[in-house]
């Protein structure tokens, strides 16, 4: 999948267009929320929250209608709320193939002090437009996410699958969270901050462009969007992933933000790798781009088993000549690089041990362990004690056979299909949340591993479809995408 091929893409595989295993969709994050511990807080109680998608989930017997479950953090435990388009106050109706939750992004979009959640439903039929797609904002409140408002598609005749990819960030530096929305087209729609609860109420709109292919049937349009301040100018930049028009290969593009927004002027091509995250790993004041390249070969920068590249930021943008590379063969990194591991299929930054330095968690959902195929694993790479960046020293390896991790390694669990670092209990240490989309025959599961003062990572039990009230019909793949 590293080079674009022309294959028919069914609506049922909308989420797969992001390039992950099965229908794995990549997450999004507001760059303004990437200090040492990054987190959403939908009820403003000081505890981190996580939104977990199950895009293929049945709702009222309708396959692929999709759900989003919020895991609300707390001092001693978590509570859960599952939302669909049949939830009171949420626009639309749960229908077959909508894929509500295919991608999500959080930010305080109306400036009321509560984080909100933008949710895409790219398979939604809109006014007779099959698979036109839609997106909504679910509003934060003292009790959590409540009610919603539709985000208007400003160019509905120009694309399908509107809302397939989402990202939040302050791209124009006005202090308000903007929302970037992708579709099957190469053009990205950006709604400026200043959102209201009336349909279509925003601070304005514009478009951004990267040199990627369009087309609903051949992997066109942006596969992933991410934001962060790479050049240290105080304005978020936009990273766009897709298949490059000049050579058909996967590529990332840096679109610098500015007073006019991240329009695509001055765009620069980055190394390949569908999943990205941004944070100041070496504490020099510039955001560094972590690129997850899960492929074994066939594209520049690929290594057997998968690779995480860290491209360091500078005042002039990404410094291609200053890149760290981590594989499972790197010094200090547990395990060994093996074909099909998909190391760095998912990644996230945060401060797990509370030392004030960013750490990196890396999913390898294709890892085989002790003869168990695709059971999956997660690696934690810690930031150096001197703040010089991510290192392999002291790295940790987690699987479902690791003490403190519920359950056991089973075929096709895909443990590590998404990963997230969020401080669920407000103790100053990021907790490690891991998705396993294949658990229980494709039902999926989430493991919220609390980080202890003694360095342990553990959970008393997993979070399952039965825990949060999602139908086990079909393969809901709960945990295939986290909002970050």
CSV table of C-alpha atoms in Angstrom, one decimal:
chain,number,residue,atom,x,y,z
A,1,UNK,CA,0.0,0.0,0.0
A,2,UNK,CA,3.0,2.3,0.0
A,3,UNK,CA,2.5,2.9,-3.8
A,4,UNK,CA,-0.8,4.0,-5.0
A,5,UNK,CA,-2.7,1.3,-6.9
A,6,UNK,CA,-6.1,1.6,-8.6
A,7,UNK,CA,-8.5,-0.6,-6.7
A,8,UNK,CA,-12.1,-0.2,-6.0
A,9,UNK,CA,-12.8,1.0,-2.5
A,10,UNK,CA,-16.2,0.1,-1.0
A,11,UNK,CA,-17.9,2.3,1.5
A,12,UNK,CA,-17.4,-0.5,4.0
A,13,UNK,CA,-13.7,0.1,3.8
A,14,UNK,CA,-13.8,3.9,4.2
A,15,UNK,CA,-11.7,3.8,7.4
A,16,UNK,CA,-9.2,1.5,5.8
A,17,UNK,CA,-8.2,4.3,3.4
A,18,UNK,CA,-6.0,5.7,6.2
A,19,UNK,CA,-3.7,2.8,5.6
A,20,UNK,CA,-3.8,0.9,8.9
A,21,UNK,CA,-4.6,-2.8,9.5
A,22,UNK,CA,-8.2,-3.8,8.7
A,23,UNK,CA,-10.2,-0.6,9.2
A,24,UNK,CA,-7.7,1.1,11.5
A,25,UNK,CA,-8.0,4.9,11.2
A,26,UNK,CA,-5.4,7.2,12.4
A,27,UNK,CA,-5.9,9.7,15.1
A,28,UNK,CA,-5.7,13.4,15.3
A,29,UNK,CA,-4.6,16.0,17.8
A,30,UNK,CA,-4.6,19.7,18.5
A,31,UNK,CA,-1.0,20.8,18.5
A,32,UNK,CA,-1.8,23.4,21.2
A,33,UNK,CA,-2.3,20.4,23.5
A,34,UNK,CA,1.1,18.8,23.0
A,35,UNK,CA,3.0,19.7,26.2
A,36,UNK,CA,4.6,16.9,28.1
A,37,UNK,CA,1.2,15.4,28.8
A,38,UNK,CA,-1.4,15.9,26.0
A,39,UNK,CA,-5.1,15.3,26.7
A,40,UNK,CA,-8.6,16.2,25.9
A,41,UNK,CA,-10.9,17.1,28.8
A,42,UNK,CA,-14.6,17.2,27.7
A,43,UNK,CA,-16.0,18.0,31.1
A,44,UNK,CA,-13.2,20.2,32.4
A,45,UNK,CA,-12.7,18.3,35.6
A,46,UNK,CA,-9.0,18.2,35.3
A,47,UNK,CA,-8.8,14.5,34.3
A,48,UNK,CA,-7.8,13.5,30.8
A,49,UNK,CA,-10.5,11.8,28.6
A,50,UNK,CA,-10.2,9.6,25.5
A,51,UNK,CA,-12.6,9.3,22.6
A,52,UNK,CA,-12.6,5.7,21.1
A,53,UNK,CA,-14.1,4.9,17.8
A,54,UNK,CA,-15.9,1.8,16.5
A,55,UNK,CA,-16.7,2.9,13.0
A,56,UNK,CA,-18.0,-0.5,11.8
A,57,UNK,CA,-20.3,-1.0,14.8
A,58,UNK,CA,-23.9,-1.9,14.4
A,59,UNK,CA,-26.5,0.5,15.7
A,60,UNK,CA,-30.1,-0.7,15.9
A,61,UNK,CA,-29.2,-3.5,13.5
A,62,UNK,CA,-27.6,-1.2,10.9
A,63,UNK,CA,-24.0,-2.4,10.1
A,64,UNK,CA,-21.3,0.2,9.9
A,65,UNK,CA,-23.4,2.9,11.4
A,66,UNK,CA,-20.6,3.6,13.9
A,67,UNK,CA,-20.1,4.8,17.4
A,68,UNK,CA,-17.8,6.9,19.5
A,69,UNK,CA,-17.2,6.0,23.2
A,70,UNK,CA,-15.7,8.5,25.6
A,71,UNK,CA,-13.6,7.1,28.4
A,72,UNK,CA,-13.8,9.8,31.1
A,73,UNK,CA,-10.8,9.8,33.5
A,74,UNK,CA,-11.1,10.0,37.2
A,75,UNK,CA,-9.1,9.7,40.4
A,76,UNK,CA,-9.9,6.0,41.0
A,77,UNK,CA,-11.5,4.7,37.8
A,78,UNK,CA,-13.1,5.5,34.5
A,79,UNK,CA,-16.7,6.0,33.4
A,80,UNK,CA,-18.0,5.5,29.9
A,81,UNK,CA,-20.5,7.0,27.5
A,82,UNK,CA,-21.2,5.7,24.0
A,83,UNK,CA,-22.5,8.0,21.3
A,84,UNK,CA,-24.1,7.4,17.9
A,85,UNK,CA,-26.1,9.4,15.5
A,86,UNK,CA,-29.2,8.0,17.3
A,87,UNK,CA,-28.1,9.7,20.6
A,88,UNK,CA,-30.3,12.5,21.6
A,89,UNK,CA,-29.0,15.9,20.3
A,90,UNK,CA,-26.6,14.4,17.8
A,91,UNK,CA,-27.4,15.4,14.2
A,92,UNK,CA,-28.5,12.7,11.7
A,93,UNK,CA,-29.7,9.1,12.1
A,94,UNK,CA,-27.6,6.0,12.5
A,95,UNK,CA,-27.6,4.3,9.1
A,96,UNK,CA,-25.8,1.5,7.4
A,97,UNK,CA,-22.4,2.4,6.2
A,98,UNK,CA,-22.2,5.9,7.7
A,99,UNK,CA,-19.0,5.1,9.7
A,100,UNK,CA,-19.7,7.7,12.3
A,101,UNK,CA,-16.3,8.0,14.2
A,102,UNK,CA,-14.1,7.0,11.2
A,103,UNK,CA,-11.9,9.9,12.4
A,104,UNK,CA,-12.2,12.4,15.3
A,105,UNK,CA,-10.4,15.5,16.5
A,106,UNK,CA,-10.7,17.5,19.7
A,107,UNK,CA,-10.4,21.2,20.7
A,108,UNK,CA,-12.4,23.9,22.5
A,109,UNK,CA,-14.2,25.0,19.3
A,110,UNK,CA,-16.6,27.5,20.9
A,111,UNK,CA,-14.2,28.8,23.6
A,112,UNK,CA,-16.3,27.9,26.6
A,113,UNK,CA,-13.6,26.1,28.5
A,114,UNK,CA,-14.8,22.6,27.6
A,115,UNK,CA,-13.1,20.5,25.0
A,116,UNK,CA,-15.4,19.5,22.1
A,117,UNK,CA,-15.1,16.6,19.7
A,118,UNK,CA,-15.3,16.8,15.9
A,119,UNK,CA,-16.5,13.5,14.4
A,120,UNK,CA,-16.6,12.4,10.8
A,121,UNK,CA,-19.2,10.1,9.2
A,122,UNK,CA,-17.7,9.8,5.7
A,123,UNK,CA,-20.2,7.2,4.5
A,124,UNK,CA,-23.2,9.4,5.2
A,125,UNK,CA,-25.6,10.0,2.3
A,126,UNK,CA,-26.4,13.7,2.1
A,127,UNK,CA,-29.4,15.1,0.2
A,128,UNK,CA,-29.2,12.3,-2.3
A,129,UNK,CA,-25.5,12.4,-2.6
A,130,UNK,CA,-24.4,8.8,-1.9
A,131,UNK,CA,-21.3,8.7,0.4
A,132,UNK,CA,-21.1,12.5,0.4
A,133,UNK,CA,-20.1,12.4,4.0
A,134,UNK,CA,-20.6,14.7,6.9
A,135,UNK,CA,-19.0,15.8,10.1
A,136,UNK,CA,-20.4,17.1,13.4
A,137,UNK,CA,-19.1,18.8,16.5
A,138,UNK,CA,-20.2,17.2,19.8
A,139,UNK,CA,-20.1,19.9,22.5
A,140,UNK,CA,-18.3,19.6,25.8
A,141,UNK,CA,-20.1,20.4,29.1
A,142,UNK,CA,-19.8,19.9,32.8
A,143,UNK,CA,-21.3,16.4,32.3
A,144,UNK,CA,-19.3,15.6,29.2
A,145,UNK,CA,-20.1,15.6,25.5
A,146,UNK,CA,-23.7,16.6,25.0
A,147,UNK,CA,-25.6,17.5,21.8
A,148,UNK,CA,-24.0,18.4,18.5
A,149,UNK,CA,-24.0,20.6,15.4
A,150,UNK,CA,-23.3,19.7,11.8
A,151,UNK,CA,-20.2,21.2,10.1
A,152,UNK,CA,-21.3,22.4,6.7
A,153,UNK,CA,-19.5,20.9,3.6
A,154,UNK,CA,-18.7,24.0,1.6
A,155,UNK,CA,-18.1,22.0,-1.7
A,156,UNK,CA,-20.4,19.0,-1.7
A,157,UNK,CA,-20.2,18.4,-5.4
A,158,UNK,CA,-16.4,18.3,-5.5
A,159,UNK,CA,-15.8,15.1,-3.5
A,160,UNK,CA,-17.1,12.2,-1.6
A,161,UNK,CA,-16.4,11.0,2.0
A,162,UNK,CA,-16.3,14.5,3.5
A,163,UNK,CA,-15.1,14.1,7.1
A,164,UNK,CA,-13.0,11.1,6.4
A,165,UNK,CA,-10.0,12.8,8.0
A,166,UNK,CA,-10.1,15.5,10.6
A,167,UNK,CA,-7.6,17.7,12.5
A,168,UNK,CA,-7.7,20.6,14.9
A,169,UNK,CA,-5.2,23.4,15.3
A,170,UNK,CA,-4.8,27.1,15.4
A,171,UNK,CA,-3.5,27.5,11.8
A,172,UNK,CA,-3.9,31.3,11.6
A,173,UNK,CA,-2.6,32.2,15.1
A,174,UNK,CA,-5.7,34.0,16.3
A,175,UNK,CA,-6.0,31.9,19.5
A,176,UNK,CA,-9.0,29.9,18.2
A,177,UNK,CA,-9.1,26.2,17.3
A,178,UNK,CA,-9.7,25.6,13.6
A,179,UNK,CA,-10.8,22.3,12.0
A,180,UNK,CA,-9.3,20.8,8.9
A,181,UNK,CA,-11.4,18.3,7.0
A,182,UNK,CA,-10.4,15.9,4.3
A,183,UNK,CA,-12.4,13.9,1.8
A,184,UNK,CA,-11.7,11.9,-1.4
A,185,UNK,CA,-10.5,15.1,-3.0
A,186,UNK,CA,-7.0,16.5,-2.8
A,187,UNK,CA,-8.3,19.9,-1.5
A,188,UNK,CA,-8.6,20.2,2.3
A,189,UNK,CA,-11.4,22.4,3.7
A,190,UNK,CA,-10.4,24.4,6.8
A,191,UNK,CA,-13.1,26.0,9.0
A,192,UNK,CA,-11.7,28.8,11.1
A,193,UNK,CA,-12.3,29.0,14.8
A,194,UNK,CA,-15.2,30.9,16.2
A,195,UNK,CA,-17.7,28.0,16.0
A,196,UNK,CA,-21.3,28.4,17.2
A,197,UNK,CA,-24.0,25.9,17.9
A,198,UNK,CA,-26.0,27.0,14.8
A,199,UNK,CA,-25.4,24.8,11.8
A,200,UNK,CA,-22.6,26.2,9.6
A,201,UNK,CA,-21.5,28.9,12.2
A,202,UNK,CA,-17.7,29.3,12.0
A,203,UNK,CA,-15.2,32.1,11.8
A,204,UNK,CA,-14.9,31.6,8.0
A,205,UNK,CA,-13.6,29.0,5.6
A,206,UNK,CA,-10.7,28.5,3.2
A,207,UNK,CA,-9.0,25.6,1.4
A,208,UNK,CA,-5.6,24.1,1.6
A,209,UNK,CA,-3.8,22.1,-1.1
A,210,UNK,CA,-1.1,19.5,-1.1
A,211,UNK,CA,0.4,17.6,-4.1
A,212,UNK,CA,-1.6,14.4,-3.5
A,213,UNK,CA,-4.0,12.4,-5.7
A,214,UNK,CA,-7.8,12.7,-5.5
A,215,UNK,CA,-10.3,10.0,-6.1
A,216,UNK,CA,-12.6,7.9,-4.0
A,217,UNK,CA,-11.8,4.6,-5.8
A,218,UNK,CA,-8.0,4.5,-5.6
A,219,UNK,CA,-6.9,5.8,-2.2
A,220,UNK,CA,-7.0,9.4,-3.2
A,221,UNK,CA,-7.4,12.4,-0.8
A,222,UNK,CA,-5.6,12.9,2.4
A,223,UNK,CA,-5.1,9.7,4.4
A,224,UNK,CA,-4.1,11.5,7.6
A,225,UNK,CA,-3.9,15.1,8.9
A,226,UNK,CA,-1.9,16.3,11.9
A,227,UNK,CA,-0.9,19.7,13.3
A,228,UNK,CA,1.9,21.2,15.4
A,229,UNK,CA,4.3,24.2,15.5
A,230,UNK,CA,7.4,23.0,13.6
A,231,UNK,CA,9.1,26.3,13.1
A,232,UNK,CA,8.4,27.8,16.5
A,233,UNK,CA,6.5,30.8,15.2
A,234,UNK,CA,3.5,30.3,17.6
A,235,UNK,CA,1.2,29.2,14.8
A,236,UNK,CA,0.2,25.6,14.1
A,237,UNK,CA,1.3,24.0,10.8
A,238,UNK,CA,-0.6,21.2,9.0
A,239,UNK,CA,0.9,17.8,8.0
A,240,UNK,CA,-0.9,16.2,5.1
A,241,UNK,CA,-0.4,12.5,4.2
A,242,UNK,CA,-1.4,11.1,0.8
A,243,UNK,CA,-0.1,9.6,-2.4
A,244,UNK,CA,2.1,12.1,-4.2
A,245,UNK,CA,1.1,13.3,-7.7
A,246,UNK,CA,4.7,13.3,-8.9
A,247,UNK,CA,5.6,9.6,-8.3
A,248,UNK,CA,2.5,7.8,-6.8
A,249,UNK,CA,4.3,7.0,-3.5
A,250,UNK,CA,3.1,7.8,-0.1
A,251,UNK,CA,4.3,11.1,1.2
A,252,UNK,CA,3.8,13.7,4.0
A,253,UNK,CA,3.6,17.4,3.2
A,254,UNK,CA,4.4,20.2,5.7
A,255,UNK,CA,2.0,23.2,5.2
A,256,UNK,CA,3.3,26.1,7.3
A,257,UNK,CA,0.6,28.0,9.2
A,258,UNK,CA,0.5,31.8,9.2
A,259,UNK,CA,-1.9,34.8,9.4
A,260,UNK,CA,-3.8,33.5,6.3
A,261,UNK,CA,-3.8,29.9,7.6
A,262,UNK,CA,-2.2,26.7,6.4
A,263,UNK,CA,-3.1,27.2,2.8
A,264,UNK,CA,-0.3,25.1,1.2
A,265,UNK,CA,1.9,28.0,0.2
A,266,UNK,CA,5.5,27.0,0.9
A,267,UNK,CA,4.6,23.3,1.3
A,268,UNK,CA,7.5,20.9,1.6
A,269,UNK,CA,7.6,17.2,1.1
A,270,UNK,CA,8.5,15.0,4.1
A,271,UNK,CA,9.4,11.3,4.3
A,272,UNK,CA,6.7,8.7,3.8
A,273,UNK,CA,4.7,7.1,6.6
A,274,UNK,CA,0.9,7.5,7.2
A,275,UNK,CA,0.8,8.2,10.9
A,276,UNK,CA,2.5,11.3,12.4
A,277,UNK,CA,2.7,13.1,15.7
A,278,UNK,CA,4.4,16.3,16.7
A,279,UNK,CA,6.1,17.4,19.9
A,280,UNK,CA,9.3,19.1,21.0
A,281,UNK,CA,11.2,15.9,21.8
A,282,UNK,CA,14.6,17.6,22.2
A,283,UNK,CA,13.3,20.7,24.0
A,284,UNK,CA,14.8,23.3,21.6
A,285,UNK,CA,11.6,25.2,21.1
A,286,UNK,CA,10.7,23.6,17.8
A,287,UNK,CA,8.2,20.8,17.2
A,288,UNK,CA,9.6,17.6,15.9
A,289,UNK,CA,7.7,15.3,13.6
A,290,UNK,CA,7.4,11.6,14.5
A,291,UNK,CA,6.6,9.6,11.4
A,292,UNK,CA,5.3,6.0,11.6
A,293,UNK,CA,6.3,4.0,8.6
A,294,UNK,CA,5.0,0.5,9.1
A,295,UNK,CA,6.1,-0.9,5.7
A,296,UNK,CA,8.9,-3.5,5.4
A,297,UNK,CA,10.2,-2.2,2.1
A,298,UNK,CA,9.4,-0.5,-1.2
A,299,UNK,CA,9.6,3.2,-0.1
A,300,UNK,CA,12.5,5.4,1.0
A,301,UNK,CA,13.1,5.1,4.7
A,302,UNK,CA,11.4,1.8,5.1
A,303,UNK,CA,13.0,-1.0,7.2
A,304,UNK,CA,12.0,-4.6,7.8
A,305,UNK,CA,9.3,-4.7,10.5
A,306,UNK,CA,8.5,-1.0,10.4
A,307,UNK,CA,10.2,2.3,11.4
A,308,UNK,CA,9.7,5.4,13.5
A,309,UNK,CA,11.4,8.5,12.1
A,310,UNK,CA,11.8,11.7,14.1
A,311,UNK,CA,12.4,14.7,11.9
A,312,UNK,CA,13.5,17.6,14.0
A,313,UNK,CA,12.1,21.1,13.6
A,314,UNK,CA,13.9,24.3,13.1
A,315,UNK,CA,13.1,28.0,12.6
A,316,UNK,CA,13.0,27.2,8.8
A,317,UNK,CA,10.8,24.1,9.2
A,318,UNK,CA,11.6,20.4,9.2
A,319,UNK,CA,15.3,19.6,9.0
A,320,UNK,CA,15.5,16.5,6.8
A,321,UNK,CA,19.1,16.0,7.5
A,322,UNK,CA,18.5,15.8,11.3
A,323,UNK,CA,16.4,12.7,11.6
A,324,UNK,CA,16.4,10.0,14.3
A,325,UNK,CA,15.4,6.5,13.3
A,326,UNK,CA,14.1,3.7,15.5
A,327,UNK,CA,13.3,0.1,14.6
A,328,UNK,CA,13.2,-3.0,16.7
A,329,UNK,CA,16.8,-3.5,15.8
A,330,UNK,CA,17.9,-0.1,17.3
A,331,UNK,CA,20.1,-0.1,20.3
A,332,UNK,CA,18.0,-0.6,23.5
A,333,UNK,CA,14.8,-1.3,21.7
A,334,UNK,CA,13.3,-4.7,22.7
A,335,UNK,CA,12.6,-7.5,20.2
A,336,UNK,CA,13.8,-7.8,16.7
A,337,UNK,CA,12.6,-6.4,13.3
A,338,UNK,CA,10.5,-9.0,11.5
A,339,UNK,CA,8.5,-8.8,8.3
A,340,UNK,CA,5.0,-7.8,9.0
A,341,UNK,CA,5.4,-6.5,12.5
A,342,UNK,CA,4.0,-3.1,11.5
A,343,UNK,CA,6.2,-1.3,14.1
A,344,UNK,CA,5.1,2.3,14.2
A,345,UNK,CA,1.7,1.6,12.7
A,346,UNK,CA,0.5,3.9,15.5
A,347,UNK,CA,2.5,6.3,17.7
A,348,UNK,CA,1.9,9.0,20.3
A,349,UNK,CA,3.9,11.4,22.4
A,350,UNK,CA,3.5,12.2,26.1
A,351,UNK,CA,5.3,12.1,29.5
A,352,UNK,CA,4.7,8.7,31.0
A,353,UNK,CA,7.1,8.8,33.9
A,354,UNK,CA,6.5,12.4,34.9
A,355,UNK,CA,10.1,13.6,34.5
A,356,UNK,CA,9.1,16.5,32.2
A,357,UNK,CA,10.5,15.0,29.0
A,358,UNK,CA,8.4,13.6,26.2
A,359,UNK,CA,8.2,9.8,25.7
A,360,UNK,CA,7.1,7.9,22.6
A,361,UNK,CA,4.7,4.9,22.6
A,362,UNK,CA,4.8,2.8,19.5
A,363,UNK,CA,2.3,0.2,18.4
A,364,UNK,CA,3.2,-2.9,16.4
A,365,UNK,CA,-0.1,-4.6,15.8
A,366,UNK,CA,1.4,-7.2,13.5
A,367,UNK,CA,3.9,-8.6,16.0
A,368,UNK,CA,4.0,-12.4,16.3
A,369,UNK,CA,4.9,-13.7,19.7
A,370,UNK,CA,5.7,-17.3,20.7
A,371,UNK,CA,4.1,-18.5,17.5
A,372,UNK,CA,0.9,-16.5,18.0
A,373,UNK,CA,0.3,-14.5,14.7
A,374,UNK,CA,-0.6,-10.9,14.8
A,375,UNK,CA,-1.2,-10.8,18.5
A,376,UNK,CA,0.5,-7.4,18.6
A,377,UNK,CA,2.8,-5.4,20.9
A,378,UNK,CA,3.6,-1.9,22.1
A,379,UNK,CA,7.0,-0.4,22.8
A,380,UNK,CA,7.6,2.6,25.1
A,381,UNK,CA,10.7,4.7,24.2
A,382,UNK,CA,11.6,7.2,26.9
A,383,UNK,CA,12.9,10.7,26.6
A,384,UNK,CA,16.5,11.1,27.7
A,385,UNK,CA,17.1,12.5,31.2
A,386,UNK,CA,19.1,15.4,29.8
A,387,UNK,CA,16.2,16.4,27.5
A,388,UNK,CA,18.2,15.7,24.3
A,389,UNK,CA,15.4,13.6,22.8
A,390,UNK,CA,13.9,10.1,22.5
A,391,UNK,CA,16.3,7.2,23.2
A,392,UNK,CA,16.2,3.4,23.3
A,393,UNK,CA,17.7,3.4,26.7
A,394,UNK,CA,15.3,1.8,29.2
A,395,UNK,CA,12.7,1.0,26.5
A,396,UNK,CA,9.8,-1.3,27.6
A,397,UNK,CA,7.9,-3.9,25.7
A,398,UNK,CA,4.2,-4.6,26.4
A,399,UNK,CA,2.0,-7.4,25.2
A,400,UNK,CA,-1.1,-9.1,26.6
A,401,UNK,CA,1.2,-11.5,28.4
A,402,UNK,CA,3.0,-8.7,30.2
A,403,UNK,CA,2.1,-8.6,33.9
A,404,UNK,CA,-0.4,-5.8,34.5
A,405,UNK,CA,-1.9,-6.1,31.0
A,406,UNK,CA,-5.2,-7.9,31.0
A,407,UNK,CA,-5.9,-11.0,29.0
A,408,UNK,CA,-3.3,-13.0,27.0
A,409,UNK,CA,-1.8,-13.1,23.5
A,410,UNK,CA,-4.1,-14.5,20.9
A,411,UNK,CA,-4.1,-14.7,17.2
A,412,UNK,CA,-5.3,-11.5,15.4
A,413,UNK,CA,-5.8,-9.4,18.5
A,414,UNK,CA,-3.8,-6.6,16.9
A,415,UNK,CA,-2.8,-5.2,20.3
A,416,UNK,CA,-1.4,-1.8,19.5
A,417,UNK,CA,-3.8,-1.0,16.7
A,418,UNK,CA,-4.0,2.4,18.2
A,419,UNK,CA,-2.1,4.0,21.2
A,420,UNK,CA,-2.7,7.1,23.2
A,421,UNK,CA,-1.0,8.9,26.1
A,422,UNK,CA,-3.4,10.7,28.5
A,423,UNK,CA,-3.3,11.5,32.2
A,424,UNK,CA,-6.5,9.8,33.2
A,425,UNK,CA,-6.0,10.3,37.0
A,426,UNK,CA,-4.3,13.7,37.0
A,427,UNK,CA,-1.2,12.5,38.8
A,428,UNK,CA,1.2,14.2,36.4
A,429,UNK,CA,2.1,11.0,34.5
A,430,UNK,CA,0.5,10.0,31.2
A,431,UNK,CA,-1.3,6.7,31.2
A,432,UNK,CA,-0.9,4.3,28.2
A,433,UNK,CA,-4.1,3.5,26.4
A,434,UNK,CA,-3.9,0.7,23.9
A,435,UNK,CA,-6.4,-0.5,21.3
A,436,UNK,CA,-6.7,-4.1,20.2
A,437,UNK,CA,-9.2,-4.0,17.3
A,438,UNK,CA,-9.1,-7.8,16.8
A,439,UNK,CA,-9.8,-8.8,20.4
A,440,UNK,CA,-12.7,-11.3,20.9
A,441,UNK,CA,-13.1,-12.1,17.2
A,442,UNK,CA,-13.1,-8.5,15.9
A,443,UNK,CA,-15.2,-6.9,18.7
A,444,UNK,CA,-12.1,-5.0,19.8
A,445,UNK,CA,-10.9,-3.9,23.2
A,446,UNK,CA,-9.2,-1.0,24.9
A,447,UNK,CA,-6.7,-1.2,27.8
A,448,UNK,CA,-6.1,1.9,29.9
A,449,UNK,CA,-2.8,1.1,31.6
A,450,UNK,CA,-2.3,3.5,34.6
A,451,UNK,CA,1.3,4.7,35.1
A,452,UNK,CA,2.4,4.1,38.7
A,453,UNK,CA,5.0,6.2,40.6
A,454,UNK,CA,7.1,3.0,40.6
A,455,UNK,CA,7.1,2.9,36.8
A,456,UNK,CA,4.5,0.1,36.5
A,457,UNK,CA,1.9,0.2,33.8
A,458,UNK,CA,-1.2,-1.8,34.6
A,459,UNK,CA,-5.0,-2.1,34.4
A,460,UNK,CA,-7.3,-4.2,36.5
A,461,UNK,CA,-9.4,-5.1,33.5
A,462,UNK,CA,-9.9,-4.3,29.8
A,463,UNK,CA,-12.7,-2.2,28.3
A,464,UNK,CA,-14.9,-4.2,26.0
A,465,UNK,CA,-17.9,-3.7,23.8
A,466,UNK,CA,-20.0,-5.3,26.5
A,467,UNK,CA,-18.5,-2.7,29.0
A,468,UNK,CA,-19.6,0.3,27.0
A,469,UNK,CA,-22.8,-1.0,25.4
A,470,UNK,CA,-21.7,-1.5,21.8
A,471,UNK,CA,-23.4,-4.3,19.7
A,472,UNK,CA,-21.2,-7.3,19.2
A,473,UNK,CA,-22.7,-7.9,15.8
A,474,UNK,CA,-20.3,-8.1,12.9
A,475,UNK,CA,-16.8,-6.8,13.8
A,476,UNK,CA,-17.2,-3.4,15.5
A,477,UNK,CA,-13.4,-3.2,16.0
A,478,UNK,CA,-13.8,-1.0,19.1
A,479,UNK,CA,-10.5,0.8,19.6
A,480,UNK,CA,-9.4,1.1,16.0
A,481,UNK,CA,-9.1,4.9,16.5
A,482,UNK,CA,-8.5,7.3,19.4
A,483,UNK,CA,-9.1,11.0,19.3
A,484,UNK,CA,-5.8,12.6,20.3
